[in-house]
Amino acid sequence: MNKKKIYLDYAATTPVDSEILEAMLPYFSKGYGNPMSIHGFGQEALEAVDEARDRAADFFGCAPSEIFFTSGATESNNLAIKGILKSFRILQLQTKKDIKPHIITTKFEHHSVLDVCKAVERGGFAEITFINPDKEGLILTRDIEKTIKPNTILVSIMYVNNEIGTLQPIAEIGKKLKKINEERQKNKQPRILFHTDATQAVNYFNCTVDDLGVDMLSMSAHKIYGPKGVGILYIRKGTPIKNIQQGGDQELKMRAGTHNVPAIVGLGKAISMIKNQKTKEESNKIKKLRDYLIARVLKEIPGSYLNGSKNMRSPNNANFRFDDIEGEGLVLSLDLDGIAVSTGSACSSGALEPSHVLLSLGLKHEQAHGSLRITLGKHISREDVELLILKLKEAVERLRKISGNVLAEFK
Ligand code: PMP
């Protein structure tokens, strides 16, 4: 008999909702026109893209012209950071100034922010400050304030961390930066722009851009039951940013390349479904199940700990560490039982390096290796969680016995 499979890796990606898939399908083989074409086929596709843009603008509380479709949050993050730096550089050349810009970010960003920042720093294009979170995985607004310099042009802080699910005070940071910018403008200093990677937040938290006070926001559709390979960079009107890829006039010349029409339609549908009452009920259900899971694991598995904050975290995220256990061993063991979880982010789980997120909390290498990320979604039932707890307890016990025997042989 086929074993039931349970997917508990919703932070890595989500299944496409049937309603969303249905909305996308006509744009593969019927409404297949190129939105840049002036004929009827093209105009039909353009209408679909514009409808998705309107839906996204409605969700983020912005103008449709401030929504830029990309291939996902990785591209959005690249565009945000490199596009701002390019614009700053052009201004410097025009005004014959030579100031190295300064960017503030955190040590536990997704690699699509972290590696871009490291690369521009290595290339000598910017000076970067990587802020440490506290030991619960929270960034303090005052730590950002302390690191601001006269040449700071950009602050990029993720809304929800993809590994430990911690929720950052984006609206509070936005408010603080607004005040600081008012002062800077009086002194003719450059405005500090604010970018957030909201990829893991869109499903669960307020993303109205004016409430957050952000100038740019990144997201990906496949984390909200939409398709892979499509996302958004919200760019506030008037933000000094330049395109980073050439070759087409799409997206107001900000992002060259033919629109992925079916995926954009799917993104629009997915984003419009988040505001539904049904979605709110689903996230309450997810949170209850997640709290139940955390309580049972911490109570019933000795030497288990929760990584990240107890309260300031995404409702779907539980990230544990276990004494004397490698996270990879647990992932493989649970996979044999048909349960899919992860050690950290999907993008780095091929590597056996300990997670940069967990290290940034001050955990030791061996603690960071013993971690397990469980992320729930709307298709998870109480029964699934019960089975996970049972299999997790068995796996921890078995792996500890094996590592105990191995150690004994070396004594
Ligand atoms: N940022 C965060 C916080 C993420 O979780 C992810 C996906 N793991 C990304 C960016 C990148 O998204 P994508 O791979 O869809 O470009």
Tab-separated table of C-alpha atoms and ligand atoms in Angstrom:
chain	number	residue	atom	x	y	z
A	1	MET	CA	0.000	0.000	0.000
A	2	ASN	CA	1.236	3.502	-0.781
A	3	LYS	CA	2.357	5.370	2.320
A	4	LYS	CA	0.646	8.701	2.964
A	5	LYS	CA	3.000	11.579	2.195
A	6	ILE	CA	2.958	14.646	4.381
A	7	TYR	CA	4.478	17.883	3.127
A	8	LEU	CA	5.703	20.147	5.922
A	9	ASP	CA	8.042	22.405	3.977
A	10	TYR	CA	5.690	25.236	2.981
A	11	ALA	CA	8.430	27.852	3.469
A	12	ALA	CA	10.400	26.182	0.658
A	13	THR	CA	7.408	26.251	-1.663
A	14	THR	CA	3.649	25.654	-1.704
A	15	PRO	CA	1.435	23.587	-4.003
A	16	VAL	CA	-0.449	25.621	-6.609
A	17	ASP	CA	-4.104	26.013	-5.609
A	18	SER	CA	-6.578	24.469	-8.045
A	19	GLU	CA	-8.407	27.824	-8.454
A	20	ILE	CA	-5.104	29.504	-9.263
A	21	LEU	CA	-4.086	26.837	-11.751
A	22	GLU	CA	-7.492	27.143	-13.421
A	23	ALA	CA	-7.048	30.895	-13.796
A	24	MET	CA	-3.631	30.347	-15.409
A	25	LEU	CA	-4.460	27.579	-17.869
A	26	PRO	CA	-6.142	29.612	-20.649
A	27	TYR	CA	-3.003	31.742	-20.986
A	28	PHE	CA	-0.835	28.829	-22.102
A	29	SER	CA	-2.707	27.785	-25.204
A	30	LYS	CA	-5.508	30.304	-25.907
A	31	GLY	CA	-4.546	33.712	-24.557
A	32	TYR	CA	-0.925	33.153	-25.523
A	33	GLY	CA	-0.251	36.560	-27.053
A	34	ASN	CA	2.715	38.688	-26.110
A	35	PRO	CA	1.491	41.674	-24.060
A	36	MET	CA	3.886	43.928	-25.989
A	37	SER	CA	2.171	43.109	-29.315
A	38	ILE	CA	-0.385	45.616	-30.558
A	39	HIS	CA	-2.743	43.059	-32.143
A	40	GLY	CA	-5.743	41.484	-30.445
A	41	PHE	CA	-3.834	38.470	-29.080
A	42	GLY	CA	-1.314	40.796	-27.493
A	43	GLN	CA	-3.960	43.095	-26.066
A	44	GLU	CA	-5.817	40.193	-24.491
A	45	ALA	CA	-2.619	39.095	-22.743
A	46	LEU	CA	-1.886	42.681	-21.728
A	47	GLU	CA	-5.312	42.947	-20.145
A	48	ALA	CA	-4.615	39.824	-18.093
A	49	VAL	CA	-1.242	41.191	-16.954
A	50	ASP	CA	-2.819	44.512	-16.052
A	51	GLU	CA	-5.566	42.795	-14.078
A	52	ALA	CA	-2.919	40.925	-12.079
A	53	ARG	CA	-1.081	44.212	-11.559
A	54	ASP	CA	-4.281	45.836	-10.259
A	55	ARG	CA	-4.823	42.950	-7.851
A	56	ALA	CA	-1.280	43.228	-6.527
A	57	ALA	CA	-1.568	47.016	-6.221
A	58	ASP	CA	-4.796	46.562	-4.280
A	59	PHE	CA	-3.073	44.125	-1.903
A	60	PHE	CA	-0.024	46.323	-1.283
A	61	GLY	CA	-2.051	49.555	-1.210
A	62	CYS	CA	-0.078	51.192	-4.003
A	63	ALA	CA	-0.525	52.376	-7.581
A	64	PRO	CA	-0.437	49.700	-10.326
A	65	SER	CA	2.511	51.571	-11.876
A	66	GLU	CA	4.518	50.802	-8.730
A	67	ILE	CA	4.236	47.012	-9.254
A	68	PHE	CA	7.054	45.423	-11.294
A	69	PHE	CA	6.786	41.760	-12.247
A	70	THR	CA	10.015	39.770	-11.974
A	71	SER	CA	11.006	36.097	-12.007
A	72	GLY	CA	10.755	35.894	-8.210
A	73	ALA	CA	12.100	37.318	-4.986
A	74	THR	CA	15.714	36.511	-5.894
A	75	GLU	CA	15.507	38.777	-8.909
A	76	SER	CA	13.500	41.384	-6.988
A	77	ASN	CA	16.170	41.537	-4.277
A	78	ASN	CA	18.951	41.797	-6.879
A	79	LEU	CA	17.096	44.563	-8.704
A	80	ALA	CA	16.377	46.497	-5.507
A	81	ILE	CA	19.966	46.566	-4.270
A	82	LYS	CA	21.891	46.766	-7.537
A	83	GLY	CA	19.337	49.126	-9.110
A	84	ILE	CA	19.695	51.617	-6.252
A	85	LEU	CA	23.487	51.408	-6.360
A	86	LYS	CA	23.488	51.946	-10.132
A	87	SER	CA	21.279	55.002	-9.839
A	88	PHE	CA	23.490	56.401	-7.049
A	89	ARG	CA	26.597	55.800	-9.171
A	90	ILE	CA	25.105	57.623	-12.173
A	91	LEU	CA	24.238	60.582	-9.952
A	92	GLN	CA	27.785	60.609	-8.589
A	93	LEU	CA	29.240	60.678	-12.105
A	94	GLN	CA	26.905	63.515	-13.077
A	95	THR	CA	27.729	65.587	-10.019
A	96	LYS	CA	31.437	64.591	-10.084
A	97	LYS	CA	31.335	63.337	-6.496
A	98	ASP	CA	33.072	60.259	-5.217
A	99	ILE	CA	31.353	59.018	-2.096
A	100	LYS	CA	31.200	55.290	-1.427
A	101	PRO	CA	27.587	54.472	-0.514
A	102	HIS	CA	26.741	52.591	2.661
A	103	ILE	CA	24.082	49.894	2.965
A	104	ILE	CA	22.689	48.399	6.171
A	105	THR	CA	21.326	44.868	6.178
A	106	THR	CA	21.350	41.867	8.521
A	107	LYS	CA	23.478	38.775	8.935
A	108	PHE	CA	20.497	36.473	8.487
A	109	GLU	CA	18.969	37.688	5.238
A	110	HIS	CA	18.135	35.260	2.462
A	111	HIS	CA	21.180	34.640	0.239
A	112	SER	CA	19.621	36.732	-2.529
A	113	VAL	CA	20.183	39.795	-0.331
A	114	LEU	CA	23.208	38.619	1.623
A	115	ASP	CA	25.291	37.458	-1.340
A	116	VAL	CA	24.441	40.539	-3.414
A	117	CYS	CA	25.596	42.742	-0.527
A	118	LYS	CA	28.790	40.709	-0.093
A	119	ALA	CA	29.488	40.894	-3.834
A	120	VAL	CA	29.039	44.674	-4.067
A	121	GLU	CA	31.222	45.064	-0.993
A	122	ARG	CA	33.955	42.851	-2.500
A	123	GLY	CA	33.734	44.798	-5.744
A	124	GLY	CA	34.287	48.047	-3.830
A	125	PHE	CA	30.899	49.437	-4.934
A	126	ALA	CA	29.527	49.915	-1.431
A	127	GLU	CA	30.314	49.629	2.231
A	128	ILE	CA	27.974	47.217	4.012
A	129	THR	CA	27.028	46.835	7.673
A	130	PHE	CA	25.582	43.411	8.499
A	131	ILE	CA	23.576	43.738	11.705
A	132	ASN	CA	23.316	40.820	14.099
A	133	PRO	CA	19.899	39.787	15.331
A	134	ASP	CA	19.495	39.229	19.075
A	135	LYS	CA	19.543	35.648	20.311
A	136	GLU	CA	15.817	35.259	19.605
A	137	GLY	CA	16.335	36.244	15.970
A	138	LEU	CA	14.976	39.775	16.175
A	139	ILE	CA	16.528	42.916	14.721
A	140	LEU	CA	16.384	45.936	17.001
A	141	THR	CA	15.483	49.287	15.444
A	142	ARG	CA	18.017	51.037	17.662
A	143	ASP	CA	20.810	48.839	16.233
A	144	ILE	CA	19.917	50.097	12.763
A	145	GLU	CA	19.803	53.677	13.986
A	146	LYS	CA	23.255	53.309	15.573
A	147	THR	CA	24.869	52.180	12.333
A	148	ILE	CA	23.496	54.934	10.084
A	149	LYS	CA	26.242	57.119	8.564
A	150	PRO	CA	26.135	60.247	6.395
A	151	ASN	CA	26.704	58.029	3.319
A	152	THR	CA	23.958	55.477	4.153
A	153	ILE	CA	21.622	55.175	1.164
A	154	LEU	CA	19.768	51.920	1.758
A	155	VAL	CA	18.457	49.742	4.586
A	156	SER	CA	17.343	46.224	3.591
A	157	ILE	CA	15.717	44.110	6.308
A	158	MET	CA	13.632	40.988	5.728
A	159	TYR	CA	10.063	40.991	7.090
A	160	VAL	CA	9.956	37.316	8.166
A	161	ASN	CA	13.046	35.133	8.318
A	162	ASN	CA	12.699	32.084	6.071
A	163	GLU	CA	14.436	29.654	8.448
A	164	ILE	CA	13.345	30.598	11.952
A	165	GLY	CA	10.209	32.526	10.982
A	166	THR	CA	10.973	35.541	13.169
A	167	LEU	CA	8.944	38.665	12.478
A	168	GLN	CA	10.935	41.881	12.190
A	169	PRO	CA	9.594	45.303	13.237
A	170	ILE	CA	9.406	46.644	9.684
A	171	ALA	CA	6.741	49.308	10.394
A	172	GLU	CA	8.729	50.556	13.411
A	173	ILE	CA	11.949	50.735	11.352
A	174	GLY	CA	10.031	52.499	8.566
A	175	LYS	CA	8.761	55.125	11.019
A	176	LYS	CA	12.232	55.703	12.455
A	177	LEU	CA	13.779	56.077	8.989
A	178	LYS	CA	11.068	58.551	8.006
A	179	LYS	CA	12.014	60.767	10.961
A	180	ILE	CA	15.726	60.447	10.231
A	181	ASN	CA	15.113	61.296	6.573
A	182	GLU	CA	13.241	64.468	7.516
A	183	GLU	CA	16.360	65.636	9.366
A	184	ARG	CA	18.707	64.516	6.600
A	185	GLN	CA	16.761	66.394	3.987
A	186	LYS	CA	17.172	69.604	5.980
A	187	ASN	CA	20.950	68.980	5.897
A	188	LYS	CA	20.929	68.069	2.185
A	189	GLN	CA	22.062	64.502	2.940
A	190	PRO	CA	20.812	61.663	0.687
A	191	ARG	CA	17.541	60.056	1.722
A	192	ILE	CA	17.881	56.554	3.157
A	193	LEU	CA	15.749	54.149	1.137
A	194	PHE	CA	14.054	51.223	2.835
A	195	HIS	CA	13.673	47.791	1.243
A	196	THR	CA	12.098	44.691	2.751
A	197	ASP	CA	12.147	41.122	1.519
A	198	ALA	CA	8.566	40.172	2.405
A	199	THR	CA	8.623	36.763	0.687
A	200	GLN	CA	7.725	34.805	3.821
A	201	ALA	CA	5.383	37.476	5.203
A	202	VAL	CA	2.865	38.033	2.432
A	203	ASN	CA	0.644	35.123	3.446
A	204	TYR	CA	0.296	36.165	7.074
A	205	PHE	CA	1.155	39.806	7.803
A	206	ASN	CA	0.057	43.302	6.811
A	207	CYS	CA	1.904	44.256	3.648
A	208	THR	CA	0.326	47.653	3.001
A	209	VAL	CA	3.426	49.541	1.911
A	210	ASP	CA	2.432	52.856	3.519
A	211	ASP	CA	1.866	51.146	6.879
A	212	LEU	CA	5.346	49.632	6.605
A	213	GLY	CA	6.987	52.825	5.335
A	214	VAL	CA	8.985	50.918	2.725
A	215	ASP	CA	10.228	52.200	-0.627
A	216	MET	CA	10.668	48.710	-2.062
A	217	LEU	CA	9.254	45.273	-1.237
A	218	SER	CA	10.076	41.853	-2.735
A	219	MET	CA	7.908	38.752	-2.938
A	220	SER	CA	7.545	35.418	-4.798
A	221	ALA	CA	4.284	33.792	-5.914
A	222	HIS	CA	5.229	30.210	-5.094
A	223	LYS	CA	5.140	30.873	-1.346
A	224	ILE	CA	1.467	31.849	-1.530
A	225	TYR	CA	0.057	28.862	-3.448
A	226	GLY	CA	0.919	30.435	-6.793
A	227	PRO	CA	3.380	29.292	-9.498
A	228	LYS	CA	7.174	29.295	-9.340
A	229	GLY	CA	9.308	31.699	-11.369
A	230	VAL	CA	7.285	34.854	-10.864
A	231	GLY	CA	7.386	37.603	-8.265
A	232	ILE	CA	7.124	41.307	-7.668
A	233	LEU	CA	9.318	44.201	-6.735
A	234	TYR	CA	7.164	47.034	-5.444
A	235	ILE	CA	8.960	50.326	-6.111
A	236	ARG	CA	7.558	53.524	-4.615
A	237	LYS	CA	7.093	56.297	-7.173
A	238	GLY	CA	10.117	58.605	-7.249
A	239	THR	CA	12.596	56.022	-5.902
A	240	PRO	CA	15.968	56.590	-7.585
A	241	ILE	CA	16.489	53.149	-9.142
A	242	LYS	CA	17.787	51.945	-12.535
A	243	ASN	CA	17.162	48.738	-14.443
A	244	ILE	CA	19.881	46.092	-14.164
A	245	GLN	CA	19.062	44.068	-17.275
A	246	GLN	CA	18.721	45.446	-20.765
A	247	GLY	CA	17.031	44.135	-23.875
A	248	GLY	CA	13.386	45.180	-23.758
A	249	ASP	CA	10.949	47.895	-22.733
A	250	GLN	CA	8.770	45.717	-20.517
A	251	GLU	CA	7.741	46.842	-17.033
A	252	LEU	CA	8.306	50.538	-17.758
A	253	LYS	CA	11.839	49.597	-18.933
A	254	MET	CA	12.663	48.438	-15.421
A	255	ARG	CA	12.716	44.719	-16.237
A	256	ALA	CA	13.501	43.604	-19.782
A	257	GLY	CA	12.113	40.251	-20.953
A	258	THR	CA	8.818	38.863	-22.247
A	259	HIS	CA	6.164	38.660	-19.552
A	260	ASN	CA	5.445	35.204	-18.178
A	261	VAL	CA	1.726	35.762	-18.682
A	262	PRO	CA	0.249	32.554	-17.167
A	263	ALA	CA	2.497	32.901	-14.111
A	264	ILE	CA	1.638	36.578	-13.681
A	265	VAL	CA	-2.080	35.705	-13.900
A	266	GLY	CA	-1.485	33.017	-11.231
A	267	LEU	CA	0.317	35.518	-9.026
A	268	GLY	CA	-2.551	37.990	-9.340
A	269	LYS	CA	-5.079	35.329	-8.418
A	270	ALA	CA	-2.956	34.076	-5.485
A	271	ILE	CA	-2.514	37.545	-4.065
A	272	SER	CA	-6.207	38.375	-4.381
A	273	MET	CA	-7.080	35.239	-2.398
A	274	ILE	CA	-5.018	36.287	0.644
A	275	LYS	CA	-7.547	38.880	1.722
A	276	ASN	CA	-10.342	36.301	1.888
A	277	GLN	CA	-11.917	35.465	5.212
A	278	LYS	CA	-11.232	31.819	4.362
A	279	THR	CA	-7.504	32.535	4.204
A	280	LYS	CA	-7.613	34.236	7.619
A	281	GLU	CA	-9.374	31.206	9.104
A	282	GLU	CA	-6.756	28.975	7.503
A	283	SER	CA	-3.912	30.903	9.078
A	284	ASN	CA	-5.568	30.716	12.511
A	285	LYS	CA	-5.863	26.966	12.073
A	286	ILE	CA	-2.204	26.750	11.032
A	287	LYS	CA	-1.097	28.753	14.066
A	288	LYS	CA	-3.052	26.518	16.451
A	289	LEU	CA	-1.524	23.390	14.954
A	290	ARG	CA	1.949	24.946	15.041
A	291	ASP	CA	1.557	25.906	18.728
A	292	TYR	CA	0.367	22.382	19.502
A	293	LEU	CA	3.390	20.929	17.677
A	294	ILE	CA	5.864	23.159	19.541
A	295	ALA	CA	4.319	22.398	22.947
A	296	ARG	CA	4.352	18.621	22.374
A	297	VAL	CA	7.909	18.479	20.990
A	298	LEU	CA	9.416	20.586	23.774
A	299	LYS	CA	7.551	18.581	26.413
A	300	GLU	CA	8.064	15.095	25.051
A	301	ILE	CA	11.521	15.136	23.438
A	302	PRO	CA	14.310	15.650	25.958
A	303	GLY	CA	17.117	17.960	24.797
A	304	SER	CA	14.882	19.801	22.320
A	305	TYR	CA	14.752	23.590	21.938
A	306	LEU	CA	12.864	26.099	19.827
A	307	ASN	CA	15.053	28.331	17.634
A	308	GLY	CA	13.880	31.924	17.275
A	309	SER	CA	11.253	33.851	19.158
A	310	LYS	CA	8.270	32.180	20.814
A	311	ASN	CA	5.815	34.967	19.996
A	312	MET	CA	7.299	37.135	17.247
A	313	ARG	CA	7.201	34.505	14.539
A	314	SER	CA	5.272	33.497	11.478
A	315	PRO	CA	2.234	31.334	12.363
A	316	ASN	CA	3.420	28.478	10.158
A	317	ASN	CA	7.036	28.138	11.341
A	318	ALA	CA	8.520	25.816	13.961
A	319	ASN	CA	12.306	25.472	14.045
A	320	PHE	CA	13.811	23.107	16.605
A	321	ARG	CA	17.240	21.940	17.574
A	322	PHE	CA	18.022	18.674	19.296
A	323	ASP	CA	21.062	17.841	21.412
A	324	ASP	CA	23.459	15.297	19.860
A	325	ILE	CA	21.594	15.067	16.548
A	326	GLU	CA	22.383	16.188	13.009
A	327	GLY	CA	19.423	17.868	11.324
A	328	GLU	CA	20.194	16.118	8.028
A	329	GLY	CA	19.800	12.733	9.719
A	330	LEU	CA	16.358	13.730	10.944
A	331	VAL	CA	15.295	15.041	7.532
A	332	LEU	CA	16.351	11.793	5.832
A	333	SER	CA	14.775	9.633	8.506
A	334	LEU	CA	11.449	11.487	8.321
A	335	ASP	CA	11.587	11.368	4.530
A	336	LEU	CA	11.690	7.563	4.724
A	337	ASP	CA	8.453	7.843	6.710
A	338	GLY	CA	6.958	9.999	3.948
A	339	ILE	CA	7.275	13.274	5.874
A	340	ALA	CA	9.002	16.211	4.138
A	341	VAL	CA	10.714	18.772	6.383
A	342	SER	CA	14.011	20.649	6.071
A	343	THR	CA	17.061	21.710	8.019
A	344	GLY	CA	17.082	25.295	6.850
A	345	SER	CA	16.265	27.086	3.649
A	346	ALA	CA	15.739	24.926	0.566
A	347	CYS	CA	18.311	26.972	-1.326
A	348	SER	CA	21.144	25.889	0.948
A	349	SER	CA	19.975	22.518	2.191
A	350	GLY	CA	22.222	20.711	-0.303
A	351	ALA	CA	25.192	22.099	1.598
A	352	LEU	CA	26.399	20.691	4.890
A	353	GLU	CA	27.546	24.086	6.107
A	354	PRO	CA	25.693	25.101	9.258
A	355	SER	CA	22.977	27.649	8.619
A	356	HIS	CA	24.176	31.282	8.592
A	357	VAL	CA	20.847	32.196	10.204
A	358	LEU	CA	21.357	29.946	13.208
A	359	LEU	CA	24.996	30.994	13.588
A	360	SER	CA	23.872	34.642	13.595
A	361	LEU	CA	21.782	33.874	16.719
A	362	GLY	CA	25.009	32.943	18.482
A	363	LEU	CA	24.478	29.169	18.283
A	364	LYS	CA	27.559	26.939	18.137
A	365	HIS	CA	28.288	24.967	14.937
A	366	GLU	CA	27.070	21.682	16.424
A	367	GLN	CA	23.843	23.337	17.645
A	368	ALA	CA	23.243	24.894	14.231
A	369	HIS	CA	23.706	21.431	12.660
A	370	GLY	CA	21.077	19.869	14.899
A	371	SER	CA	18.205	21.932	13.592
A	372	LEU	CA	14.975	21.104	11.899
A	373	ARG	CA	12.585	23.483	10.126
A	374	ILE	CA	8.945	22.458	10.002
A	375	THR	CA	6.673	24.814	8.082
A	376	LEU	CA	2.948	24.199	7.939
A	377	GLY	CA	0.392	25.182	5.338
A	378	LYS	CA	-3.299	25.048	4.685
A	379	HIS	CA	-3.437	21.362	3.748
A	380	ILE	CA	-2.064	20.152	7.095
A	381	SER	CA	-4.401	18.430	9.537
A	382	ARG	CA	-4.158	17.565	13.223
A	383	GLU	CA	-3.709	13.946	12.163
A	384	ASP	CA	-0.640	14.909	10.091
A	385	VAL	CA	0.888	16.723	13.047
A	386	GLU	CA	0.244	13.732	15.329
A	387	LEU	CA	2.046	11.446	12.884
A	388	LEU	CA	4.935	13.897	12.575
A	389	ILE	CA	5.362	14.041	16.363
A	390	LEU	CA	5.328	10.247	16.615
A	391	LYS	CA	7.870	9.764	13.825
A	392	LEU	CA	10.055	12.613	15.061
A	393	LYS	CA	10.237	11.106	18.552
A	394	GLU	CA	11.193	7.735	17.093
A	395	ALA	CA	13.825	9.275	14.806
A	396	VAL	CA	15.454	11.331	17.575
A	397	GLU	CA	15.625	8.298	19.839
A	398	ARG	CA	17.035	6.058	17.110
A	399	LEU	CA	19.640	8.576	15.922
A	400	ARG	CA	20.768	9.297	19.466
A	401	LYS	CA	21.202	5.557	20.086
A	402	ILE	CA	23.294	5.216	16.911
A	403	SER	CA	25.509	8.203	17.719
A	404	GLY	CA	25.858	6.922	21.312
A	405	ASN	CA	27.002	3.486	20.025
A	406	VAL	CA	29.470	5.055	17.588
A	407	LEU	CA	30.947	7.224	20.335
A	408	ALA	CA	31.207	4.220	22.674
A	409	GLU	CA	33.244	2.310	20.066
A	410	PHE	CA	35.801	5.099	20.032
A	411	LYS	CA	36.200	5.135	23.818
B	1	PMP	N1	13.674	35.627	0.132
B	1	PMP	C1	13.150	34.773	1.020
B	1	PMP	C2	12.917	35.249	2.414
B	1	PMP	C3	12.825	33.478	0.644
B	1	PMP	O1	12.302	32.643	1.538
B	1	PMP	C4	13.047	33.070	-0.683
B	1	PMP	C5	12.725	31.663	-1.134
B	1	PMP	N2	13.303	30.673	-0.352
B	1	PMP	C6	13.594	34.001	-1.584
B	1	PMP	C7	13.892	35.272	-1.134
B	1	PMP	C8	13.856	33.655	-3.015
B	1	PMP	O2	12.690	33.379	-3.690
B	1	PMP	P1	12.751	32.749	-5.178
B	1	PMP	O3	13.616	31.537	-5.075
B	1	PMP	O4	11.344	32.456	-5.488
B	1	PMP	O5	13.359	33.766	-6.063
